[in-house]
Structures are given as C-alpha cells and as structure tokens.
CSV table of C-alpha atoms in Angstrom, one decimal:
chain,number,residue,atom,x,y,z
I,28,UNK,CA,181.0,109.4,133.6
I,29,UNK,CA,179.6,105.9,132.8
I,30,UNK,CA,176.2,107.1,131.7
I,31,UNK,CA,177.7,108.6,128.7
I,32,UNK,CA,178.0,105.2,127.2
I,33,UNK,CA,174.3,104.4,127.8
I,34,UNK,CA,171.8,105.6,125.2
I,35,UNK,CA,169.1,107.8,126.6
I,36,UNK,CA,166.9,106.4,123.7
I,37,UNK,CA,167.0,102.8,125.0
I,38,UNK,CA,163.5,101.4,125.4
I,39,UNK,CA,163.4,98.8,128.3
I,40,UNK,CA,159.8,97.7,128.3
I,41,UNK,CA,159.1,93.9,128.8
I,42,UNK,CA,157.0,91.8,126.5
I,43,UNK,CA,154.3,90.0,128.5
I,44,UNK,CA,153.1,86.5,127.5
I,45,UNK,CA,150.5,84.3,129.1
I,46,UNK,CA,152.8,83.1,131.9
I,47,UNK,CA,156.3,84.6,130.8
I,48,UNK,CA,157.7,87.9,130.8
I,49,UNK,CA,160.8,88.6,128.5
I,50,UNK,CA,162.9,91.6,128.8
I,51,UNK,CA,166.3,92.8,127.5
I,52,UNK,CA,168.5,93.7,130.5
I,53,UNK,CA,171.9,95.2,130.9
I,54,UNK,CA,174.2,92.3,131.7
I,55,UNK,CA,176.7,92.3,134.5
I,56,UNK,CA,180.3,93.1,133.6
I,57,UNK,CA,183.7,92.5,135.3
I,58,UNK,CA,185.1,95.7,136.8
I,59,UNK,CA,188.4,97.0,135.4
I,60,UNK,CA,190.4,100.2,135.5
I,61,UNK,CA,189.7,102.6,132.6
I,62,UNK,CA,192.4,104.1,130.5
I,63,UNK,CA,192.8,107.8,130.7
I,64,UNK,CA,193.9,110.7,128.4
I,65,UNK,CA,194.7,114.0,130.1
I,66,UNK,CA,192.8,112.6,133.2
I,67,UNK,CA,189.6,111.9,131.1
I,68,UNK,CA,188.5,108.3,130.9
I,69,UNK,CA,188.5,107.1,127.2
I,70,UNK,CA,187.4,103.5,127.1
I,71,UNK,CA,184.0,103.3,128.9
I,72,UNK,CA,182.7,99.9,128.1
I,73,UNK,CA,179.4,99.8,126.2
I,74,UNK,CA,176.5,98.2,127.9
I,75,UNK,CA,175.8,94.5,127.0
I,76,UNK,CA,172.0,93.8,126.8
I,77,UNK,CA,170.7,90.2,126.8
I,78,UNK,CA,167.3,88.6,127.0
I,79,UNK,CA,166.0,87.3,130.2
I,80,UNK,CA,162.7,85.4,130.7
I,81,UNK,CA,160.9,85.4,134.1
I,82,UNK,CA,157.9,83.6,135.4
I,83,UNK,CA,155.1,86.2,135.2
I,84,UNK,CA,153.6,85.2,138.6
I,85,UNK,CA,156.6,84.5,140.8
I,86,UNK,CA,159.4,86.4,138.9
I,87,UNK,CA,161.6,83.2,139.0
I,88,UNK,CA,164.2,83.0,136.2
I,89,UNK,CA,163.1,80.7,133.4
I,90,UNK,CA,166.0,81.2,130.9
I,91,UNK,CA,168.7,83.6,129.9
I,92,UNK,CA,170.0,84.5,126.4
I,93,UNK,CA,173.6,83.9,127.2
I,94,UNK,CA,174.9,80.3,126.9
I,95,UNK,CA,178.4,80.2,128.5
I,96,UNK,CA,178.8,76.6,127.5
I,97,UNK,CA,178.9,77.7,123.8
I,98,UNK,CA,181.9,79.8,124.2
I,99,UNK,CA,182.5,83.6,124.0
I,100,UNK,CA,182.1,83.7,120.2
I,101,UNK,CA,178.6,82.2,120.1
I,102,UNK,CA,176.0,84.5,118.6
I,103,UNK,CA,173.9,84.2,121.9
I,104,UNK,CA,176.9,85.5,123.8
I,105,UNK,CA,177.6,88.5,121.5
I,106,UNK,CA,174.2,89.5,120.5
I,107,UNK,CA,172.9,92.9,122.1
I,108,UNK,CA,169.1,92.6,122.3
I,109,UNK,CA,167.6,96.0,121.9
I,110,UNK,CA,164.1,95.6,123.4
I,111,UNK,CA,161.3,95.4,123.7
I,112,UNK,CA,161.0,91.9,122.1
I,113,UNK,CA,157.8,90.7,120.5
I,114,UNK,CA,156.2,87.3,121.6
I,115,UNK,CA,154.0,85.3,119.1
I,116,UNK,CA,153.6,81.6,118.3
I,117,UNK,CA,156.0,80.3,121.0
I,118,UNK,CA,158.8,82.6,119.7
I,119,UNK,CA,160.6,85.7,120.9
I,120,UNK,CA,161.5,88.1,118.2
I,121,UNK,CA,164.0,90.8,118.9
I,122,UNK,CA,166.2,93.3,116.9
I,123,UNK,CA,169.7,94.1,117.9
I,124,UNK,CA,173.3,94.1,117.1
I,125,UNK,CA,176.7,92.4,117.3
I,126,UNK,CA,179.6,95.0,117.5
I,127,UNK,CA,182.9,93.7,116.1
I,128,UNK,CA,184.6,97.0,114.9
I,129,UNK,CA,181.6,97.7,112.7
I,130,UNK,CA,178.0,97.4,114.1
I,131,UNK,CA,176.2,94.4,112.6
I,132,UNK,CA,172.4,94.8,112.8
I,133,UNK,CA,170.3,91.6,113.1
I,134,UNK,CA,166.8,90.4,113.8
I,135,UNK,CA,166.6,87.0,115.8
I,136,UNK,CA,164.1,84.6,117.0
I,137,UNK,CA,164.3,82.6,120.3
I,138,UNK,CA,162.2,79.8,121.6
I,139,UNK,CA,160.0,81.2,124.3
I,140,UNK,CA,160.0,77.8,126.3
I,141,UNK,CA,163.7,77.5,126.7
I,142,UNK,CA,165.5,80.5,125.1
I,143,UNK,CA,167.2,78.4,122.3
I,144,UNK,CA,168.2,80.3,119.2
I,145,UNK,CA,165.8,79.5,116.4
I,146,UNK,CA,167.3,81.7,113.6
I,147,UNK,CA,169.1,84.9,113.1
I,148,UNK,CA,169.3,87.2,110.1
I,149,UNK,CA,171.9,89.9,109.4
I,150,UNK,CA,170.5,93.0,107.9
I,151,UNK,CA,173.5,95.5,107.4
I,152,UNK,CA,176.7,96.7,108.9
I,153,UNK,CA,177.5,100.3,109.7
I,154,UNK,CA,179.0,102.7,112.2
I,155,UNK,CA,178.2,105.5,114.5
I,156,UNK,CA,180.0,108.4,115.9
I,157,UNK,CA,183.6,107.7,117.3
I,158,UNK,CA,186.0,109.4,119.6
I,159,UNK,CA,189.4,110.5,118.5
I,160,UNK,CA,190.5,107.0,119.7
I,161,UNK,CA,188.1,105.3,117.2
I,162,UNK,CA,185.9,104.2,120.0
I,163,UNK,CA,182.0,104.6,120.1
I,164,UNK,CA,180.8,107.4,122.3
I,165,UNK,CA,177.7,105.4,123.1
I,166,UNK,CA,175.8,102.2,122.5
I,167,UNK,CA,174.1,101.9,119.2
I,168,UNK,CA,170.3,101.1,119.2
I,169,UNK,CA,168.4,99.1,116.6
I,170,UNK,CA,164.7,100.1,117.0
I,171,UNK,CA,162.1,97.7,118.2
I,172,UNK,CA,160.9,95.2,115.8
I,173,UNK,CA,157.3,95.3,114.4
I,174,UNK,CA,155.4,91.9,113.6
I,175,UNK,CA,152.7,92.4,111.0
I,176,UNK,CA,151.1,89.6,109.0
I,177,UNK,CA,153.8,87.2,109.2
I,178,UNK,CA,156.7,89.7,108.4
I,179,UNK,CA,159.1,91.4,110.9
I,180,UNK,CA,160.1,95.0,110.1
I,181,UNK,CA,163.1,96.6,111.5
I,182,UNK,CA,164.8,100.0,111.3
I,183,UNK,CA,168.4,99.4,111.9
I,184,UNK,CA,169.3,103.1,112.4
I,185,UNK,CA,172.3,102.5,110.1
I,186,UNK,CA,170.8,103.7,106.9
I,187,UNK,CA,168.7,100.5,106.2
I,188,UNK,CA,165.2,99.3,106.9
I,189,UNK,CA,164.6,95.5,106.6
I,190,UNK,CA,161.8,93.0,106.3
I,191,UNK,CA,162.1,89.4,107.3
I,192,UNK,CA,159.8,86.3,107.2
I,193,UNK,CA,158.8,85.6,110.8
I,194,UNK,CA,158.6,81.8,110.3
I,195,UNK,CA,161.8,81.2,108.6
I,196,UNK,CA,163.9,84.3,109.1
I,197,UNK,CA,164.3,84.6,105.2
I,198,UNK,CA,165.2,88.1,104.1
I,199,UNK,CA,162.3,89.7,102.2
I,200,UNK,CA,163.7,93.1,101.3
I,201,UNK,CA,166.0,95.9,102.4
I,202,UNK,CA,165.4,99.6,101.7
I,203,UNK,CA,168.2,102.3,102.2
I,204,UNK,CA,167.4,105.8,103.3
I,205,UNK,CA,169.4,109.1,103.6
I,206,UNK,CA,171.2,109.2,107.0
I,207,UNK,CA,172.5,112.3,108.8
I,208,UNK,CA,176.1,112.6,108.0
I,209,UNK,CA,178.7,111.5,110.6
I,210,UNK,CA,181.4,113.9,111.5
I,211,UNK,CA,184.9,113.0,112.5
I,212,UNK,CA,185.9,113.8,116.1
I,213,UNK,CA,189.0,115.2,117.7
I,214,UNK,CA,187.5,114.9,121.1
I,215,UNK,CA,187.1,112.2,123.7
I,216,UNK,CA,183.6,113.4,124.5
I,217,UNK,CA,180.5,113.5,122.2
I,218,UNK,CA,180.8,117.0,121.0
I,219,UNK,CA,179.7,116.3,117.5
I,220,UNK,CA,176.8,113.8,118.0
I,221,UNK,CA,174.1,113.8,115.5
I,222,UNK,CA,170.8,115.2,116.6
I,223,UNK,CA,167.9,112.8,117.2
I,224,UNK,CA,164.6,113.9,115.7
I,225,UNK,CA,162.4,111.0,116.5
I,226,UNK,CA,161.3,108.6,119.4
I,227,UNK,CA,162.9,105.2,119.4
I,228,UNK,CA,159.8,103.0,118.4
I,229,UNK,CA,158.8,100.3,116.1
I,230,UNK,CA,157.4,101.0,112.6
I,231,UNK,CA,153.7,101.0,112.0
I,232,UNK,CA,151.5,100.1,109.0
I,233,UNK,CA,148.8,102.2,107.5
I,234,UNK,CA,146.9,101.2,104.4
I,235,UNK,CA,149.8,99.2,103.1
I,236,UNK,CA,152.4,101.6,103.8
I,237,UNK,CA,155.2,100.9,106.4
I,238,UNK,CA,156.0,104.2,108.3
I,239,UNK,CA,159.4,104.4,109.8
I,240,UNK,CA,161.2,107.1,111.8
I,241,UNK,CA,165.0,106.2,111.8
I,242,UNK,CA,167.0,107.7,114.6
I,243,UNK,CA,169.8,108.4,112.2
I,244,UNK,CA,167.7,110.4,109.8
I,245,UNK,CA,165.9,113.7,109.4
I,246,UNK,CA,163.3,111.9,107.2
I,247,UNK,CA,160.1,110.1,108.0
I,248,UNK,CA,160.0,107.1,105.7
I,249,UNK,CA,156.9,105.7,104.0
I,250,UNK,CA,157.6,102.3,102.2
I,251,UNK,CA,155.4,99.8,100.4
I,252,UNK,CA,154.9,97.0,103.0
I,253,UNK,CA,155.4,94.2,100.5
I,254,UNK,CA,158.3,95.5,98.5
I,255,UNK,CA,160.2,98.2,100.5
I,256,UNK,CA,159.7,100.6,97.6
I,257,UNK,CA,159.6,104.2,98.9
I,258,UNK,CA,156.2,105.9,98.8
I,259,UNK,CA,157.2,109.2,100.6
I,260,UNK,CA,159.7,111.0,102.7
I,261,UNK,CA,158.8,113.8,105.1
I,262,UNK,CA,161.5,116.0,106.6
I,263,UNK,CA,161.2,117.0,110.2
I,264,UNK,CA,161.7,120.7,109.0
I,265,UNK,CA,158.2,120.8,107.6
I,266,UNK,CA,156.7,120.5,111.0
I,267,UNK,CA,154.0,118.2,109.7
I,268,UNK,CA,155.2,114.9,111.1
C-alpha cells in the first residue's frame, strides 16, 4: 500500500562533482499506526526527500541537508528536495517544495562544502489531487532545475514556470500556463488522478526559447528565455511533440 504515496515520476539521479556526489534521498521516518476507513489505510505518510552529500571516492558522508539543531520549523528541515540537483561554482541548486496544507514550490541553493543554506526563493503555492479526507494521494514533484547562463529555470508543475538569478536567488520572472483540471474525489484511492503526458525532466533552451513540459499540463510550453513571454504552445494531441 505504501508505494501509492511515492511518485513513479521521481528522478533519483545524483549530481557528481569533482570530489563530491550530491543526491536527494528519501529520509527515514518514525513508524506509526495508520488510520483506516472501512479497513483501508487513509493516512499514508508522504515521502520526505533531503539532500545528502557523499565523498565521491569513499562514499563517506560529508553533510546532510537536515539541521536538527535549528528546530522542526527550519526551512532545511521542511524542504523536500526534488532531485537531481545541479552543481556549479561551489553551490548546489535544487528545486522542491514545502507542504503546509498547500504545496509551496521553491528553488534553493546550498553550499557544496558544508550544506549550509545560501538562499531560497518561493515560486508559487498550489495543490494536487486529494482524497475524500483532503489528504494528498501522492507526493508532489517539482521538476529538476535547469542552470543556463546564470539563470535557473524551474517547472513547478503547479501551473507556474519560474526563472531565478543563480547568484542571488532574485526572482526574474514567472509565467503561468494552463493546467489539467483537478477533480474532487469521493474515494480514498487515486481513481481520478490526472494523466501525465510528459517525462519528468528539466527544461532546455533552443535559440533563445525555453522549452518546458509541465507534468500537470497537456501543453508543451515555449517561452522567451529572458522575459518568460510565451512563444508557442503545442498540445500532446497533435502527435508532433
């Protein structure tokens, strides 16, 4: 039953640096008894995913994202890192989310040497399919980040694509797109899950156009890489994507 809460679209690839490997791993959780409705478990815990850095040669732990000394409300202890991250200039860039009722999408930068949080930038808040008990069927995924010419590009899969300055974390632009409509549920199982039309992958740039395939949309997006202005949309139904 537990695998229902784990997204099959999660990408677990590591980012490999000169002497360090960084990966988003599923964190350990305390065991507890699940609530049930008509003998069906209704509160499967969603996976918590945190960055871990390992020595590339020995596999020894170098640092972990979680910082227990900062308390449970600290960003580092709530942020689900949706890998794979990107390593550049001594920093680890990663997209992810903090779930507090709504899903809050972020892009963040951590120091490659010690894992300290350098900056974080919120992109948007949204929601996914819920059970009849207003609980998520499954973990949400923000797609992997793209680093291109000093900018970070992220598909939140919540109806918004974002661009952030890689040095400062300053927001450069946000662009909305048409999402597949979410339907209310009267079930404890994901009978009304939206179809996924794309692979979970980072955006890419071609001739100044950012090409994005959001998991919550039927439309392939082409945006001006500098402004976020839409250049084209291609529906999956055309068969030309």
